Every structure is written in structure tokens, then in C-alpha cells.
Amino acid sequence: FFSRFRGQLPIPTMPISVDDVLQHTKPTEGFLVPLSANIYNIAFHSFKIRDMDSNEVLFEVDGDKEPEDGENQSQVATHPGSDVDPEVAMRTIRYNFRRSFLKCRTIGTKLVFSVGDKPVPNFRMIERHYFRDKLIKSFDFNFGFCIPNSTNSWEAIYDLPELTDAQEEEIRNNPYESKSDSFYFVDGQLVMHNKAEYAYTR
């Protein structure tokens, strides 16, 4: 699952800054950097989402282990189909969560990732969430410094916006019109950009 997100080699000629991505109020057209911008060889290994109030695990995947018995996570998270450009498919995840997910007030995520043989200063993620091309919420998380050839665990807390019953119903009735851009920076320069689309119909 996560092996598709590994990128390597030269950095793009036009650096993208934090200020650049904060100007976007709807999902970007395409990706702001190529896979080759990831010169730090950052690779994602596992990811977990849980409801902070009930401690229920809402989604969990570990690319380094065989899946355990239980809910098939491929029903929750997939890549777009074969009719989509291969690079877009490998950098985009489609989540289909339970309908009750929209009732969560606070969720926690845990991301395990590794870095290559370069030090990674000021590792930072900005995540922008949209519904029907309107910015709903922006999150900004700082991990800090990663030593070369290390495996790290990054935990983040998301305070979700409160939705009216009408807003919840509109989101449920329009699967995959909820989208996000995840921008990963090293020392203020964009090195990774992934996308996600969300449905809440299970």
C-alpha cells in the first residue's frame, strides 16, 4: 500500500514554499512537485486513524506486515481505477469511511515513516481539506528534525469542524467530493504532495 509513495532523485527547479500552498482555497490542479522532489527518500510504512473520544480504530494499514483478520481495509482505502493516469493513481488515496465518522469531534493519526541517508530538518506537513472546491479546514503539523536512516513515528491530533445535520447529509450524499491536499516540507521547501478523496457511505 505505502510502497507506491516512495520517490527519489533530483529536486524540482522551482521550489514551492509554505506561503505558496496556503494560497490554495480549493484542491490543486495536479501535483505541485514531481515524485523526484523527494530527495530525502521519505517512505511511509504504516498509518492509523482513531476516534480520540472512544479510542476506536477507524482505519489502520501497515505496509510492512500481512493484514490481520478483521475488517478488510481495502474496502476503506483504495487507489483510483485504471482509467486514471498512473502517477495520479499512485499519489491519490480514496477513503470510504463509515457514516458515523462525520460524528467524530477529534481524531488522532499515527504515521510511521523512514528517511534515507540525508538529515531531514524541519519536517512539516500542511493538510488542506475541501468540500466541493471550498476550503473547510487547514491543519499544520511540525515533526522537526529526522536523523539520517531513521524510522520515526508521527502522531497528530485533528479537531474536526462541527457539522450541522444538513451538512453531514450533503457530504454523505456526495461521495468523493470531499478532498484533501497533503503537502510535506523539509526546511520550508515542498518535497512531497499527495491527495485524498473521501466518502462516508459504509
GROMACS .gro file of C-alpha atoms in nm:
model
  202
    1PHE     CA    1   0.000   0.000   0.000
    2PHE     CA    2   0.264   0.254   0.104
    3SER     CA    3   0.539   0.131  -0.128
    4ARG     CA    4   0.384   0.336  -0.408
    5PHE     CA    5   0.469   0.660  -0.227
    6ARG     CA    6   0.846   0.627  -0.248
    7GLY     CA    7   1.019   0.887  -0.462
    8GLN     CA    8   1.383   0.970  -0.530
    9LEU     CA    9   1.646   1.176  -0.710
   10PRO     CA   10   1.662   1.541  -0.833
   11ILE     CA   11   1.469   1.826  -0.672
   12PRO     CA   12   1.242   2.044  -0.892
   13THR     CA   13   1.384   2.366  -1.033
   14MET     CA   14   1.100   2.583  -0.896
   15PRO     CA   15   1.081   2.543  -0.516
   16ILE     CA   16   0.732   2.561  -0.363
   17SER     CA   17   0.707   2.738  -0.025
   18VAL     CA   18   0.458   2.718   0.261
   19ASP     CA   19   0.312   3.053   0.156
   20ASP     CA   20   0.253   2.915  -0.192
   21VAL     CA   21   0.035   2.625  -0.074
   22LEU     CA   22  -0.156   2.838   0.176
   23GLN     CA   23  -0.288   3.044  -0.114
   24HIS     CA   24  -0.487   2.747  -0.244
   25THR     CA   25  -0.852   2.760  -0.139
   26LYS     CA   26  -0.957   2.459  -0.348
   27PRO     CA   27  -0.778   2.137  -0.449
   28THR     CA   28  -0.478   2.192  -0.670
   29GLU     CA   29  -0.485   2.105  -1.037
   30GLY     CA   30  -0.243   1.816  -1.042
   31PHE     CA   31   0.061   1.792  -0.815
   32LEU     CA   32   0.289   2.080  -0.727
   33VAL     CA   33   0.607   1.870  -0.723
   34PRO     CA   34   0.708   1.550  -0.904
   35LEU     CA   35   0.791   1.229  -0.719
   36SER     CA   36   1.157   1.308  -0.786
   37ALA     CA   37   1.138   1.602  -0.540
   38ASN     CA   38   1.163   1.353  -0.255
   39ILE     CA   39   1.544   1.356  -0.245
   40TYR     CA   40   1.528   1.260   0.124
   41ASN     CA   41   1.381   0.921   0.034
   42ILE     CA   42   1.095   0.963   0.281
   43ALA     CA   43   0.880   0.649   0.279
   44PHE     CA   44   0.555   0.582   0.465
   45HIS     CA   45   0.517   0.242   0.632
   46SER     CA   46   0.205   0.241   0.847
   47PHE     CA   47  -0.087   0.467   0.922
   48LYS     CA   48  -0.364   0.456   1.182
   49ILE     CA   49  -0.668   0.675   1.246
   50ARG     CA   50  -0.864   0.656   1.572
   51ASP     CA   51  -1.150   0.837   1.739
   52MET     CA   52  -0.994   1.020   2.035
   53ASP     CA   53  -1.316   1.010   2.240
   54SER     CA   54  -1.396   0.638   2.209
   55ASN     CA   55  -1.042   0.519   2.118
   56GLU     CA   56  -1.198   0.318   1.835
   57VAL     CA   57  -0.958   0.247   1.549
   58LEU     CA   58  -1.125   0.379   1.234
   59PHE     CA   59  -0.855   0.277   0.987
   60GLU     CA   60  -0.518   0.106   1.006
   61VAL     CA   61  -0.275  -0.016   0.744
   62ASP     CA   62   0.080  -0.147   0.779
   63GLY     CA   63   0.268  -0.186   0.455
   64ASP     CA   64   0.538  -0.397   0.623
   65LYS     CA   65   0.302  -0.665   0.760
   66GLU     CA   66   0.045  -0.906   0.629
   67PRO     CA   67  -0.309  -0.782   0.702
   68GLU     CA   68  -0.472  -0.934   1.009
   69ASP     CA   69  -0.820  -1.082   1.028
   70GLY     CA   70  -1.099  -0.832   1.069
   71GLU     CA   71  -1.238  -0.557   0.855
   72ASN     CA   72  -1.083  -0.557   0.509
   73GLN     CA   73  -0.901  -0.224   0.489
   74SER     CA   74  -0.911  -0.241   0.109
   75GLN     CA   75  -1.281  -0.165   0.149
   76VAL     CA   76  -1.186   0.157   0.331
   77ALA     CA   77  -0.889   0.283   0.129
   78THR     CA   78  -0.813   0.226  -0.237
   79HIS     CA   79  -0.633   0.396  -0.523
   80PRO     CA   80  -0.831   0.532  -0.821
   81GLY     CA   81  -0.905   0.288  -1.104
   82SER     CA   82  -0.715   0.200  -1.418
   83ASP     CA   83  -0.880   0.484  -1.613
   84VAL     CA   84  -0.671   0.736  -1.415
   85ASP     CA   85  -0.316   0.842  -1.504
   86PRO     CA   86  -0.077   0.602  -1.321
   87GLU     CA   87   0.109   0.878  -1.136
   88VAL     CA   88  -0.217   1.035  -1.020
   89ALA     CA   89  -0.336   0.691  -0.904
   90MET     CA   90  -0.023   0.616  -0.704
   91ARG     CA   91  -0.036   0.955  -0.527
   92THR     CA   92  -0.408   0.958  -0.452
   93ILE     CA   93  -0.598   0.757  -0.190
   94ARG     CA   94  -0.975   0.714  -0.184
   95TYR     CA   95  -1.122   0.655   0.163
   96ASN     CA   96  -1.474   0.527   0.219
   97PHE     CA   97  -1.542   0.558   0.591
   98ARG     CA   98  -1.846   0.461   0.792
   99ARG     CA   99  -2.128   0.715   0.800
  100SER     CA  100  -2.066   0.767   1.174
  101PHE     CA  101  -1.717   0.906   1.103
  102LEU     CA  102  -1.871   1.250   1.048
  103LYS     CA  103  -1.988   1.249   1.410
  104CYS     CA  104  -1.630   1.236   1.539
  105ARG     CA  105  -1.515   1.556   1.703
  106THR     CA  106  -1.145   1.473   1.742
  107ILE     CA  107  -0.936   1.210   1.566
  108GLY     CA  108  -0.577   1.106   1.616
  109THR     CA  109  -0.343   0.973   1.349
  110LYS     CA  110  -0.016   0.784   1.378
  111LEU     CA  111   0.219   0.771   1.080
  112VAL     CA  112   0.536   0.560   1.080
  113PHE     CA  113   0.788   0.668   0.819
  114SER     CA  114   1.156   0.630   0.737
  115VAL     CA  115   1.410   0.865   0.583
  116GLY     CA  116   1.718   0.799   0.372
  117ASP     CA  117   2.082   0.890   0.425
  118LYS     CA  118   2.027   1.268   0.435
  119PRO     CA  119   1.930   1.462   0.751
  120VAL     CA  120   1.575   1.598   0.731
  121PRO     CA  121   1.550   1.938   0.904
  122ASN     CA  122   1.216   2.096   0.995
  123PHE     CA  123   0.989   1.825   0.856
  124ARG     CA  124   0.640   1.973   0.833
  125MET     CA  125   0.301   1.875   0.692
  126ILE     CA  126   0.021   2.108   0.587
  127GLU     CA  127  -0.308   1.939   0.506
  128ARG     CA  128  -0.590   2.131   0.338
  129HIS     CA  129  -0.944   1.986   0.335
  130TYR     CA  130  -1.216   2.089   0.093
  131PHE     CA  131  -1.575   2.010   0.007
  132ARG     CA  132  -1.698   2.095  -0.340
  133ASP     CA  133  -1.393   2.313  -0.405
  134LYS     CA  134  -1.440   2.516  -0.086
  135LEU     CA  135  -1.174   2.518   0.187
  136ILE     CA  136  -1.321   2.366   0.506
  137LYS     CA  137  -1.020   2.329   0.734
  138SER     CA  138  -0.642   2.358   0.721
  139PHE     CA  139  -0.407   2.166   0.952
  140ASP     CA  140  -0.040   2.238   1.016
  141PHE     CA  141   0.187   1.987   1.194
  142ASN     CA  142   0.560   2.008   1.266
  143PHE     CA  143   0.768   1.696   1.326
  144GLY     CA  144   1.105   1.868   1.347
  145PHE     CA  145   1.438   1.704   1.272
  146CYS     CA  146   1.483   1.347   1.145
  147ILE     CA  147   1.826   1.187   1.167
  148PRO     CA  148   1.952   1.002   0.857
  149ASN     CA  149   1.846   0.639   0.808
  150SER     CA  150   1.591   0.659   1.088
  151THR     CA  151   1.238   0.525   1.130
  152ASN     CA  152   1.007   0.767   1.304
  153SER     CA  153   0.656   0.783   1.445
  154TRP     CA  154   0.446   1.095   1.392
  155GLU     CA  155   0.126   1.140   1.591
  156ALA     CA  156  -0.117   1.423   1.516
  157ILE     CA  157  -0.449   1.537   1.663
  158TYR     CA  158  -0.723   1.676   1.437
  159ASP     CA  159  -1.005   1.886   1.583
  160LEU     CA  160  -1.277   1.838   1.326
  161PRO     CA  161  -1.524   2.109   1.233
  162GLU     CA  162  -1.872   2.072   1.377
  163LEU     CA  163  -2.127   1.998   1.107
  164THR     CA  164  -2.500   2.052   1.105
  165ASP     CA  165  -2.724   1.757   1.022
  166ALA     CA  166  -2.785   1.913   0.681
  167GLN     CA  167  -2.411   1.948   0.613
  168GLU     CA  168  -2.345   1.587   0.716
  169GLU     CA  169  -2.619   1.466   0.484
  170GLU     CA  170  -2.485   1.673   0.195
  171ILE     CA  171  -2.136   1.527   0.242
  172ARG     CA  172  -2.270   1.171   0.265
  173ASN     CA  173  -2.481   1.221  -0.047
  174ASN     CA  174  -2.183   1.344  -0.249
  175PRO     CA  175  -1.911   1.079  -0.215
  176TYR     CA  176  -1.557   1.180  -0.307
  177GLU     CA  177  -1.642   1.547  -0.335
  178SER     CA  178  -1.461   1.585  -0.003
  179LYS     CA  179  -1.091   1.610  -0.088
  180SER     CA  180  -0.758   1.699   0.066
  181ASP     CA  181  -0.408   1.801  -0.035
  182SER     CA  182  -0.121   1.688   0.190
  183PHE     CA  183   0.195   1.896   0.149
  184TYR     CA  184   0.521   1.780   0.308
  185PHE     CA  185   0.803   2.029   0.357
  186VAL     CA  186   1.167   1.999   0.453
  187ASP     CA  187   1.322   2.322   0.574
  188GLY     CA  188   1.043   2.521   0.412
  189GLN     CA  189   1.061   2.357   0.071
  190LEU     CA  190   0.792   2.126  -0.066
  191VAL     CA  191   0.925   1.774  -0.127
  192MET     CA  192   0.607   1.562  -0.136
  193HIS     CA  193   0.246   1.622  -0.236
  194ASN     CA  194  -0.029   1.360  -0.208
  195LYS     CA  195  -0.406   1.377  -0.243
  196ALA     CA  196  -0.704   1.204  -0.087
  197GLU     CA  197  -1.075   1.180  -0.161
  198TYR     CA  198  -1.339   1.084   0.095
  199ALA     CA  199  -1.678   0.916   0.103
  200TYR     CA  200  -1.889   0.830   0.408
  201THR     CA  201  -2.131   0.569   0.278
  202ARG     CA  202  -2.046   0.245   0.460
   0.00000   0.00000   0.00000
